[in-house]
Short mmCIF file of C-alpha atoms in Angstrom, two decimals:
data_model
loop_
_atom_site.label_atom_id
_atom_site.label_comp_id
_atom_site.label_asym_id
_atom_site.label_seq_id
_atom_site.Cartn_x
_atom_site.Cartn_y
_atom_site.Cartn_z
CA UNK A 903 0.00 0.00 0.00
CA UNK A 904 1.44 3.25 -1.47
CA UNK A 905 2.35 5.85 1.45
CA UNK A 906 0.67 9.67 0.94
CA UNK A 907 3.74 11.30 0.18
CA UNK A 908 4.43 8.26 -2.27
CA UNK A 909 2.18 10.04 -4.75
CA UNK A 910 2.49 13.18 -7.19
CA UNK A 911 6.04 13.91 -5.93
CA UNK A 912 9.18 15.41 -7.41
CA UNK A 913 11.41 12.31 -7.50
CA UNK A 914 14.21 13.37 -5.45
CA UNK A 915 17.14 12.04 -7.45
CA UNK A 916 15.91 14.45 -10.22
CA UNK A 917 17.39 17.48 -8.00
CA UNK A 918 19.74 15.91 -5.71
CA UNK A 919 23.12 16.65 -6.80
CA UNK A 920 25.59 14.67 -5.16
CA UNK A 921 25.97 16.90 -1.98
CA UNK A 922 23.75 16.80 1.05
CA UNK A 923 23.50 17.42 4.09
CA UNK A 924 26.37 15.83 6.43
CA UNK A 925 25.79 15.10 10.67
CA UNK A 926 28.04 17.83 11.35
CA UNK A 927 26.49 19.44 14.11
CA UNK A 928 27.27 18.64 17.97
CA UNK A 929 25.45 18.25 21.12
CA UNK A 930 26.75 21.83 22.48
CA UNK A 931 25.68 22.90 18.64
CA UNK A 932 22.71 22.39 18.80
CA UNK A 933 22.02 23.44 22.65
CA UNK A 934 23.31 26.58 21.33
CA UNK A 935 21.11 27.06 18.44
CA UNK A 936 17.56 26.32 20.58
CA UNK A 937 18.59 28.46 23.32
CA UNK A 938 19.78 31.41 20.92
CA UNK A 939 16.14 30.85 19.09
CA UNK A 940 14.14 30.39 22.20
CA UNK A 941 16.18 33.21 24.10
CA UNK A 942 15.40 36.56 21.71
CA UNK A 943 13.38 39.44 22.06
CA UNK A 944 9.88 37.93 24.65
CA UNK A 945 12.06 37.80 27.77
CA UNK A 946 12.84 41.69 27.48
CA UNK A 947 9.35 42.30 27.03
CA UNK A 948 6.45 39.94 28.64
CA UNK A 949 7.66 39.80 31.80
CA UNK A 950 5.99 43.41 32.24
CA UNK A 951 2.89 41.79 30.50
CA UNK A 952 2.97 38.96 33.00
CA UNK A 953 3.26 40.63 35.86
CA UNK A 954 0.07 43.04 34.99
CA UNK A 955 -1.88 39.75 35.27
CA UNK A 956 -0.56 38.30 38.47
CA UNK A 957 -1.61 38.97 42.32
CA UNK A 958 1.65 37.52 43.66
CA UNK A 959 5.66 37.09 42.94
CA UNK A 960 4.98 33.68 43.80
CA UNK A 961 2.09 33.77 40.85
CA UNK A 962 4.76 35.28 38.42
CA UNK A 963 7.27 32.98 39.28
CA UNK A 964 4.90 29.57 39.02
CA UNK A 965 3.78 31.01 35.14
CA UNK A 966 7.05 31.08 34.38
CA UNK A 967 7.90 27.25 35.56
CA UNK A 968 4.55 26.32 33.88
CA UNK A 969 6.07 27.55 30.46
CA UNK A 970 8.77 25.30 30.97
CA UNK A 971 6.84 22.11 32.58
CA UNK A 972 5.01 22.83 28.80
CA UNK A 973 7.18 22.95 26.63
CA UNK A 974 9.02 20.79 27.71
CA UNK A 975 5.79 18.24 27.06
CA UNK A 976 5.88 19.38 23.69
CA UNK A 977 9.36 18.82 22.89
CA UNK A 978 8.85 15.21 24.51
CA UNK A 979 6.61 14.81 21.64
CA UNK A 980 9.03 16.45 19.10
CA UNK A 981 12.16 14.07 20.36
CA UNK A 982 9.71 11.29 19.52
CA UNK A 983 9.01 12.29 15.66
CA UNK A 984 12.62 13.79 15.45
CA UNK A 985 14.42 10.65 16.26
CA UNK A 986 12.18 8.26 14.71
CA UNK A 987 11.77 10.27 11.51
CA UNK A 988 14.99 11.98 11.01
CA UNK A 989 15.09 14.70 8.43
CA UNK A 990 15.99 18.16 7.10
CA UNK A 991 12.29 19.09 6.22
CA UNK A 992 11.58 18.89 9.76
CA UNK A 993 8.23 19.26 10.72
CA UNK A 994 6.88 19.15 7.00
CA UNK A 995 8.40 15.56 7.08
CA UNK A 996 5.86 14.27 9.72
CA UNK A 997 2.51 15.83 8.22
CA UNK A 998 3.55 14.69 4.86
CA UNK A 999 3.65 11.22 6.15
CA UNK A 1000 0.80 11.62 8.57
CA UNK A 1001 -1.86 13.40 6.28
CA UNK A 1002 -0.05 13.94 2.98
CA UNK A 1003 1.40 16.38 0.18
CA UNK A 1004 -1.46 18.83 0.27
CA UNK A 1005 -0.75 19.36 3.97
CA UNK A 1006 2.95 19.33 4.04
CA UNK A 1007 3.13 21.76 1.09
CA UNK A 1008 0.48 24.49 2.83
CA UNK A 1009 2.93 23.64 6.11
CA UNK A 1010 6.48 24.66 3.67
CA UNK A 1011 4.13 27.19 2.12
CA UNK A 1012 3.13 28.58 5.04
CA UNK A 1013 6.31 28.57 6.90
CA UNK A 1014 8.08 30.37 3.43
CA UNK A 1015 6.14 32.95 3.62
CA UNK A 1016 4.94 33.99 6.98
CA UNK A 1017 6.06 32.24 9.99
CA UNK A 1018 9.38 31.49 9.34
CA UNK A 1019 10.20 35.33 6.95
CA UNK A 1020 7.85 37.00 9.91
CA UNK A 1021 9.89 35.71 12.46
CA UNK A 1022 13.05 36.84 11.00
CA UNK A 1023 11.18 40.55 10.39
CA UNK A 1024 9.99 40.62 13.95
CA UNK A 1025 13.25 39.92 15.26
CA UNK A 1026 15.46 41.94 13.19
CA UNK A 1027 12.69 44.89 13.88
CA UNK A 1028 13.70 44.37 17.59
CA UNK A 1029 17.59 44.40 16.83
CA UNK A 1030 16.47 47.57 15.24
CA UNK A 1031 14.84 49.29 18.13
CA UNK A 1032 17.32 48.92 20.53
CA UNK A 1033 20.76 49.65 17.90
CA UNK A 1034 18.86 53.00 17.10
CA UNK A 1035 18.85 53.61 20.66
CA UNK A 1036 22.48 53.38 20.50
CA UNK A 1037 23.41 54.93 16.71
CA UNK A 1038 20.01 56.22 14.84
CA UNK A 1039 20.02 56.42 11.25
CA UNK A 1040 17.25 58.80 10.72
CA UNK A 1041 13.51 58.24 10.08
CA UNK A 1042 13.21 54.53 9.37
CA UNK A 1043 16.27 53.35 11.71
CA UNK A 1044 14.56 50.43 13.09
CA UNK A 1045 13.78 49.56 9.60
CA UNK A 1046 17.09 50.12 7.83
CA UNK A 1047 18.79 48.09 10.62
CA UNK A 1048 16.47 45.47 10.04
CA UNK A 1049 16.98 45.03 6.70
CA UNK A 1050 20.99 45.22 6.58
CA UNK A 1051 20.92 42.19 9.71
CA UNK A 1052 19.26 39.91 7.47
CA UNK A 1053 20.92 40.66 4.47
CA UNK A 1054 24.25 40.06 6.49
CA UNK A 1055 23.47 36.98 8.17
CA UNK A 1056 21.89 35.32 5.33
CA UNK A 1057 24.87 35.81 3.58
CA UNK A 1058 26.94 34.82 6.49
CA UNK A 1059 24.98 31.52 6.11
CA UNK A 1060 25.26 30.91 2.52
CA UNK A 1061 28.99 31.48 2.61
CA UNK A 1062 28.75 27.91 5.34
CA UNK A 1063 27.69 25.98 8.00
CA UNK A 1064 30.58 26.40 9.93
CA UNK A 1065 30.66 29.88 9.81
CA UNK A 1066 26.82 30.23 10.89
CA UNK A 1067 27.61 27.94 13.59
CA UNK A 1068 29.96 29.57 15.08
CA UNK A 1069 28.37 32.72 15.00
CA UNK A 1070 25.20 31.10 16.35
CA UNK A 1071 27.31 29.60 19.23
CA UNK A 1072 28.85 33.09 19.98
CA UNK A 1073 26.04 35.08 20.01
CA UNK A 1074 24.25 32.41 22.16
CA UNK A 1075 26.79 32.43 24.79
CA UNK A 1076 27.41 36.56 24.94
CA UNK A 1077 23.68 36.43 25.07
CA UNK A 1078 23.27 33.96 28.23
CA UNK A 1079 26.30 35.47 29.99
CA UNK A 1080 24.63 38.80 29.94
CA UNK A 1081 21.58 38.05 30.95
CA UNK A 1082 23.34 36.34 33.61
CA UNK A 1083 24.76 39.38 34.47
CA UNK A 1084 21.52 40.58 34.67
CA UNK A 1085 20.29 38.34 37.20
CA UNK A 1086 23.18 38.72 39.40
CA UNK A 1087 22.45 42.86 40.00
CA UNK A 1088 18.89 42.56 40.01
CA UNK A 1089 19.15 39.99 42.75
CA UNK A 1090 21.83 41.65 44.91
CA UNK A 1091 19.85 45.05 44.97
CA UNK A 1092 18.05 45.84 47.99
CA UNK A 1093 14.20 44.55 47.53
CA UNK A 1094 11.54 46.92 46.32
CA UNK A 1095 9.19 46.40 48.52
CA UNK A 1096 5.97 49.07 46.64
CA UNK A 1097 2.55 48.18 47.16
CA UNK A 1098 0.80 46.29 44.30
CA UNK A 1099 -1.97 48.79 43.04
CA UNK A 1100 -4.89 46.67 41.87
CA UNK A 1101 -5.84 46.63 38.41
CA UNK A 1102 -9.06 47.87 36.59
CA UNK A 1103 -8.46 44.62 34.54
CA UNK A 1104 -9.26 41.17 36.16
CA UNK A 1105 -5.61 39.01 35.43
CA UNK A 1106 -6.36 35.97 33.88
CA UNK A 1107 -4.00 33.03 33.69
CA UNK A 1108 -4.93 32.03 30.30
CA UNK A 1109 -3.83 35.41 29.18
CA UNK A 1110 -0.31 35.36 31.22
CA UNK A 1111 -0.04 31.74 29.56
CA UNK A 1112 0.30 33.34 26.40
CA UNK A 1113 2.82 35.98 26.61
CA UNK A 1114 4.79 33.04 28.80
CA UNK A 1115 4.59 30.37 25.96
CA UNK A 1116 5.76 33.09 23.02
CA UNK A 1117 8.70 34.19 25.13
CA UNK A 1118 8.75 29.96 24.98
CA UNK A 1119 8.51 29.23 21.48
CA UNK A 1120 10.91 27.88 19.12
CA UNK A 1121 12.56 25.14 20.85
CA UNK A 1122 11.06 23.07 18.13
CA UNK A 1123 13.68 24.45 15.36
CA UNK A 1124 15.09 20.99 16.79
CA UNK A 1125 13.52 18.93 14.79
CA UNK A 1126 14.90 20.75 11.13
CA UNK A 1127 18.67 20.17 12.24
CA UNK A 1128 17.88 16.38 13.00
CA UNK A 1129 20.00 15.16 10.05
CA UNK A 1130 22.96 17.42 10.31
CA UNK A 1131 23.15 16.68 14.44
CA UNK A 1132 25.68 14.11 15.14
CA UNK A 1133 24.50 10.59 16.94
CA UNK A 1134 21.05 12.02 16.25
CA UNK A 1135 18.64 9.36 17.49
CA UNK A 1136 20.59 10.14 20.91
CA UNK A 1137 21.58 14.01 20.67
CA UNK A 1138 17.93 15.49 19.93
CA UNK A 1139 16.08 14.50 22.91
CA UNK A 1140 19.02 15.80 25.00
CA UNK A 1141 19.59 18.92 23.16
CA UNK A 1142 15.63 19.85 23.90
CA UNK A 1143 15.94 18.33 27.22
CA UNK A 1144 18.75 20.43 28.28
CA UNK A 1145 18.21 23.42 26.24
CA UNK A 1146 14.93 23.67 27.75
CA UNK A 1147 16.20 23.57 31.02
CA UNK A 1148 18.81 25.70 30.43
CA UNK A 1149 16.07 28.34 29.65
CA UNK A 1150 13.68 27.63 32.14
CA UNK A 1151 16.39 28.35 34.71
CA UNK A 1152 17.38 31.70 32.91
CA UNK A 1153 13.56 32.82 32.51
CA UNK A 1154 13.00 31.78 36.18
CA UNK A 1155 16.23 33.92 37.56
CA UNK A 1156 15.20 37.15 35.50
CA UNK A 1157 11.78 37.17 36.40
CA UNK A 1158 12.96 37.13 39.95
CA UNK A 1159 15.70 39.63 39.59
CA UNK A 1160 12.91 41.68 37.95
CA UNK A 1161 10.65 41.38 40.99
CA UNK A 1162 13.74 42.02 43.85
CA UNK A 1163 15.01 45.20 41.88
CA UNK A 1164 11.84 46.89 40.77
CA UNK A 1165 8.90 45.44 42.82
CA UNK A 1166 5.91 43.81 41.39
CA UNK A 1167 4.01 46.87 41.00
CA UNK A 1168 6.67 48.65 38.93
CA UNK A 1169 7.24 45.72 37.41
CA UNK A 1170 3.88 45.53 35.65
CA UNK A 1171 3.61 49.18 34.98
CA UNK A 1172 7.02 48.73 32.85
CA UNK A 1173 7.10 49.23 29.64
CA UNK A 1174 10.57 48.30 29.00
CA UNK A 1175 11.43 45.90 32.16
CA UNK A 1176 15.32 45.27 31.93
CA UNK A 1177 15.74 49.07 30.67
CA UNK A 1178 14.05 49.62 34.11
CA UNK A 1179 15.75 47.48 36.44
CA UNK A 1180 19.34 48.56 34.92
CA UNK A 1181 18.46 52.28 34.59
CA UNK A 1182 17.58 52.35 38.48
CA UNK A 1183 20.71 50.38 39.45
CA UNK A 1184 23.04 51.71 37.29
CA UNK A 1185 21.80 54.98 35.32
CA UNK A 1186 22.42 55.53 32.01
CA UNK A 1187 25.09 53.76 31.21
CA UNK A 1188 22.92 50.26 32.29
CA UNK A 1189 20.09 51.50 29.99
CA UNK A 1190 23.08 51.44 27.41
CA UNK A 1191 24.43 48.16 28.67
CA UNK A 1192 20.42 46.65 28.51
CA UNK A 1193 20.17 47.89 24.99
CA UNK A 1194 23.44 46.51 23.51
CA UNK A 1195 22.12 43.33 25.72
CA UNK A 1196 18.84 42.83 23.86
CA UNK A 1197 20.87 43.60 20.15
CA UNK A 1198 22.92 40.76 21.05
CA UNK A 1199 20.25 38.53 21.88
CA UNK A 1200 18.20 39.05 19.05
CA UNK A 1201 21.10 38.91 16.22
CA UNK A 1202 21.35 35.28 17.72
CA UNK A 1203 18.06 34.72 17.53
CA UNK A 1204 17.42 36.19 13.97
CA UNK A 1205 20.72 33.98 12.56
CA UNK A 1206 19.23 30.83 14.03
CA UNK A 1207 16.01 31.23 12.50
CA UNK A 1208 17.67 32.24 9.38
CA UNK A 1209 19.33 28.70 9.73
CA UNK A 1210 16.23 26.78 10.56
CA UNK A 1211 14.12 28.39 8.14
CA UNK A 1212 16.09 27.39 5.10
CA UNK A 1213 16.07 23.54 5.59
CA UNK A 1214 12.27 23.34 5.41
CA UNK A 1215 12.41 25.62 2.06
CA UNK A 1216 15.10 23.00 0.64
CA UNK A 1217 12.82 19.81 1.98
CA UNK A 1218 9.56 22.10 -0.09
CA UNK A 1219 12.41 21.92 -3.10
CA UNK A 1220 12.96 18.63 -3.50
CA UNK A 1221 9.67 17.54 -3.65
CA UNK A 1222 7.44 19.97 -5.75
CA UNK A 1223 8.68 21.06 -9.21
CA UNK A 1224 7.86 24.48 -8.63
CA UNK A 1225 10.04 24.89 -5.90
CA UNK A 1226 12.76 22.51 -7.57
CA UNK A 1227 15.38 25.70 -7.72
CA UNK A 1228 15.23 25.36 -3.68
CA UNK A 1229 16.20 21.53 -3.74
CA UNK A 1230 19.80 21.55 -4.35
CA UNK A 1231 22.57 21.51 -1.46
CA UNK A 1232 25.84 23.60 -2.40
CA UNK A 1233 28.63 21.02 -1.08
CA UNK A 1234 30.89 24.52 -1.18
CA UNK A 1235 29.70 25.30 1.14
CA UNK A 1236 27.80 23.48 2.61
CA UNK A 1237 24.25 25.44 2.63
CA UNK A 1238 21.16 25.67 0.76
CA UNK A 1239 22.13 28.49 -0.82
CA UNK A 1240 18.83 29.39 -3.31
CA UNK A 1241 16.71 28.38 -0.27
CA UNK A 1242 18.35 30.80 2.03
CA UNK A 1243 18.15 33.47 -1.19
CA UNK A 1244 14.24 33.91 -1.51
CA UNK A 1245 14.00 33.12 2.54
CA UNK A 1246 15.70 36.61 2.67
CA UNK A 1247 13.91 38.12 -0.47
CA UNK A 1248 10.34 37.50 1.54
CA UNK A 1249 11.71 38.73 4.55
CA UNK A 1250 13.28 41.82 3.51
CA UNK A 1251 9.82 42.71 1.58
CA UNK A 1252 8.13 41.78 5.34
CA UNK A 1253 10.12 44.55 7.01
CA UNK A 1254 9.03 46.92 4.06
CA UNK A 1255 5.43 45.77 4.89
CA UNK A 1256 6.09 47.02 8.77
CA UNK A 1257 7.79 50.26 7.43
CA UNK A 1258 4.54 51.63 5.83
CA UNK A 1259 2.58 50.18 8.34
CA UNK A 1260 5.28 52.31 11.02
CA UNK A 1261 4.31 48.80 13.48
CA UNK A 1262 7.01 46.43 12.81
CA UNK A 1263 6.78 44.50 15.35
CA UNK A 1264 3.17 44.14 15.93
CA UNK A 1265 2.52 43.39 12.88
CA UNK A 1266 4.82 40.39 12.53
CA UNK A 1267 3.58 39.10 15.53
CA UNK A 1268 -0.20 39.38 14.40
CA UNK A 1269 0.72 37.86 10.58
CA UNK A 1270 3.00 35.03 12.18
CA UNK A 1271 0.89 33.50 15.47
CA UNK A 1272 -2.42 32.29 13.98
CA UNK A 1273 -0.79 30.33 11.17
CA UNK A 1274 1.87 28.99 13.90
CA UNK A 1275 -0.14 27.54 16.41
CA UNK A 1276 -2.18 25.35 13.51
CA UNK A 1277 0.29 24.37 11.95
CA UNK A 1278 1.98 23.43 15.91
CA UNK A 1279 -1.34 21.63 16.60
CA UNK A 1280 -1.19 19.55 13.42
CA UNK A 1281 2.36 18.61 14.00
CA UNK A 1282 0.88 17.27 17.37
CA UNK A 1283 -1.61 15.70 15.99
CA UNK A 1284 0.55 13.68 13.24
CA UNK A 1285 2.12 11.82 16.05
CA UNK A 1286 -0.81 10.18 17.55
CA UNK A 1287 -1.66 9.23 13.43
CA UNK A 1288 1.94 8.02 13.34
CA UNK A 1289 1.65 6.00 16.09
CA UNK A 1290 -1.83 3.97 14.76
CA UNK A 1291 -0.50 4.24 11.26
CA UNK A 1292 3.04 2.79 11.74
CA UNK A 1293 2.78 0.56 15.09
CA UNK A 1294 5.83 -1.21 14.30
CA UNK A 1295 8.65 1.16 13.33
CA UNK A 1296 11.17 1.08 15.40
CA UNK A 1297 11.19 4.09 18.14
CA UNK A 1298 14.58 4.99 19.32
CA UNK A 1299 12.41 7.12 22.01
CA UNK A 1300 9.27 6.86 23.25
CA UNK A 1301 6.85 10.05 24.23
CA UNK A 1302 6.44 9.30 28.03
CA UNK A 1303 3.05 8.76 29.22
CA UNK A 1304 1.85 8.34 25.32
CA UNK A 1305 -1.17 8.98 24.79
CA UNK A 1306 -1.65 11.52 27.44
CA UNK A 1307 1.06 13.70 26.82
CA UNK A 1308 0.76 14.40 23.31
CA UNK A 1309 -2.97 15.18 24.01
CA UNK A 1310 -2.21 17.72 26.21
CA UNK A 1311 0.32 19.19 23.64
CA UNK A 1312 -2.56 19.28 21.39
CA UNK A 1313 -5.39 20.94 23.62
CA UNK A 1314 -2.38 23.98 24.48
CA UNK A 1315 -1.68 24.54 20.87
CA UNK A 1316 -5.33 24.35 20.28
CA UNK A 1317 -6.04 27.24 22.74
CA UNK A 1318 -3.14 29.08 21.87
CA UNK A 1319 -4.37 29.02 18.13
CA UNK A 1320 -7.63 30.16 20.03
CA UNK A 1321 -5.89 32.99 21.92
CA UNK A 1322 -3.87 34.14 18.47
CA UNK A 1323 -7.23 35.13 16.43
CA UNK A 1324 -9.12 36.44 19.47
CA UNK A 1325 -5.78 38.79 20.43
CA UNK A 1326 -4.81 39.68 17.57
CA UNK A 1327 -5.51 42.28 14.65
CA UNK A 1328 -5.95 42.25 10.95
CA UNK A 1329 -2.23 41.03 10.39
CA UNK A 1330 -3.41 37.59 11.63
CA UNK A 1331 -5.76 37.99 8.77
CA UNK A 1332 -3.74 38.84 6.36
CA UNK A 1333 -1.20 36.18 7.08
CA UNK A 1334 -3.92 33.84 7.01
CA UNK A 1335 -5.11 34.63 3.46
CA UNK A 1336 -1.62 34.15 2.55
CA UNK A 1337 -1.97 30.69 3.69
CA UNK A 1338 -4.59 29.84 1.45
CA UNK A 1339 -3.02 32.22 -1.41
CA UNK A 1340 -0.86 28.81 -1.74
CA UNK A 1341 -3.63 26.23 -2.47
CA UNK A 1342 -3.92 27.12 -6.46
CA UNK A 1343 0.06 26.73 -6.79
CA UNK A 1344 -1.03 23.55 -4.94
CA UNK A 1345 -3.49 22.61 -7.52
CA UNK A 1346 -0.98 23.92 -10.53
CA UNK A 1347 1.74 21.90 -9.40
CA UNK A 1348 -0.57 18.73 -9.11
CA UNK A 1349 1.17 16.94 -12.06
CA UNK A 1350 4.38 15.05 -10.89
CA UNK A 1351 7.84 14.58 -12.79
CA UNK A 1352 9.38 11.03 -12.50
CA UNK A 1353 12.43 9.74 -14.06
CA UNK A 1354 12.06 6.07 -14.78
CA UNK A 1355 13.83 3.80 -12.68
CA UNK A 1356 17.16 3.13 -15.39
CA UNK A 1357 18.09 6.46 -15.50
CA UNK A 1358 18.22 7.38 -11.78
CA UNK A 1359 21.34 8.24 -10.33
#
């Protein structure tokens, strides 16, 4: 019995050319990578958010572990499909073979266009903020910044994988030691003890939930380095394990250097949280450190998504004909060079789309989390079809407490998906007709080419 993905596909060794990709990443590689994804611009800005819907610094500090105790469920569920179904394509690997070519293209589709580009324009917007606070460059700063990070960092990328690499694991660790930094003054300044003024707004935990989880998100980049990570079956689950960890720890300190050095009630009045702490400790010059701080962070977390994002684009390459251009790995270097080209071409016309609408970084956000959290849910979803579908494929590792635990992965997403539409404004809208802008190239690109079996390579 033929296998949905089996039909109306690009066969592969029409594209391939003899290079592909090689296990060269390491355990610390890839550590570094989540945590310099995960780790961007949230943690410098929902904590104030957070705080507004709390009664307690015990209630602040027990969303924050939550976040963790979640995701880490969901990248249980992720180390499952990841080491049982290793591949570049990532996620669009595992709803192609769960529900088929339709769905896995939308998914590539999809994350081409607007989570994957709007991520990479929402971050480099934030790396734009805070550099103009250092050096402006005139009207559209924030925008011009933007635009010249990706461009270099894409570039960066195409030129190798070792060179992105290191830069990823640079920025990464500059980025943790400062926020560590962070953590240490916050917590050895003498405790603000002002009186929480209560809110005209009810806090609700469902809302906290969701500025906690997007601070949260992209631990699951994972799952697209699973065949370049070395000893892979092994080295996934413990580079989510501990890279989850690593950031629950981080996100738990902050928050609570947050809460010694400002108090809860300035805390949630804040509109700029670490500005705030470091400005009262240290003046200017710690508003100056903060900025430089939150730069850092988020020109580590723009290059790994710039990383990431490419290896689905080359995975939607090698199996549509359309996309064929985006199917071939340079061996020199090592990099999927055209995918990485029109990744940065859509994102670079993304940051002109926040320009004239003078909101970058609201309006990523709204075009980006709708289309995110359905395409997160499905991904949940394919490994409870995987399971029934394919009982007897060997599983290198097993979800814990199966089926429970991916269920619960599912019902989050599903209310986070929920949370997206209700919260947001028309940019979810727009990135959702996006979405379905891709279902006639669908259609178009119905016909398959095959080679017949004597000539393949």
């Amino acid at each position: 019995m033929s296998r949905p993905e089996d039909y109306n596909l690009l066969d592969r060794t029409e594209i391939i050319e003899t290079a592909s990709p090689k296990p060269s990443l390491t355990l610390p590689d890839a550590v570094a990578l989540i945590v310099g994804i995960v780790i961007g611009a949230g943690i410098f800005q929902t904590p104030a958010l957070v705080a507004n819907q709390a009664g307690s610094n015990i209630a602040v500090l027990l969303f924050w572990f939550i976040g963790g105790v979640i995701s880490l469920v969901g990248a249980l569920c992720y180390a499952e499909l990841a080491t049982v179904y290793p591949d570049v394509g990532g996620a669009y690997y595992y709803l192609k073979r769960a529900f088929g070519r339709g769905v896995a293209f939308l998914f590539a589709w999809a994350r081409m266009t607007v989570v994957q580009t709007g991520s990479i324009a929402l971050l480099a917007f934030v790396f734009g903020d805070y550099v103009s606070q250092i050096w402006r460059l005139g009207t559209f700063s924030s925008s011009v910044y933007a635009a010249v990070a990706i461009a270099l960092l894409t570039a960066l990328n195409i030129v190798g994988l070792q060179q992105g690499k290191w830069t990823q694991n640079l920025l990464s660790v500059a980025k943790v030691l400062g926020l560590l930094l962070v953590v240490i003054i916050g917590l050895s300044a003498t405790p603000n003890n002002t009186p929480v003024v209560e809110s005209a707004s009810s806090g609700t935990w469902g809302l906290a939930m969701v500025f906690v989880l997007l601070s949260y998100g992209g631990w699951n980049e994972a799952a697209y380095i699973s065949a370049e990570i070395q000893n892979g079956r092994r080295n996934i689950v413990r580079s989510l394990v501990w890279s989850i960890g690593i950031i629950t720890a981080i996100y738990l300190s902050i928050n609570l250097a947050y809460l010694r050095g400002l108090g809860l009630a300035n805390m949630a009045q804040s509109e700029a949280v670490a500005a705030d702490l470091m400005r009262s400790l240290w003046g200017t010059p710690g508003a100056l450190f903060i900025s430089i701080l939150i730069a850092i962070a988020t020109l580590g977390a723009t290059n790994a998504t710039i990383f990431t994002g490419a290896r689905t684009n080359y995975a939607l390459g090698q199996d549509f004909s359309l996309f064929s251009f985006m199917g071939r790995w340079q061996q020199r270097p090592s990099s999927p060079t055209h995918a990485l080209l029109l990744q940065a071409a859509i994102a670079l016309a993304l940051v002109f789309l926040g320009t004239l609408t003078r909101k970058g970084f609201q309006t990523m956000v709204d075009y980006t989390a709708p289309v995110f959290w359905f395409f997160f849910l499905l991904s949940g979803v394919s490994l409870l079809v995987l399971r029934m579908r394919e009982p007897h494929i060997v599983r290198p590792f097993r979800v814990p407490f199966y089926p429970f635990t991916p269920l619960l992965f599912c019902a989050v997403c599903g209310y986070l998906l929920y949370s997206s539409l209700v919260y947001t404004g028309v940019g979810a809208i727009v990135g959702v007709l996006v979405v379905i802008a891709g279902i006639p190239l669908l259609l178009w690109n119905n016909q398959p080419r095959r080679r017949d079996a004597g000539t393949e390579r």
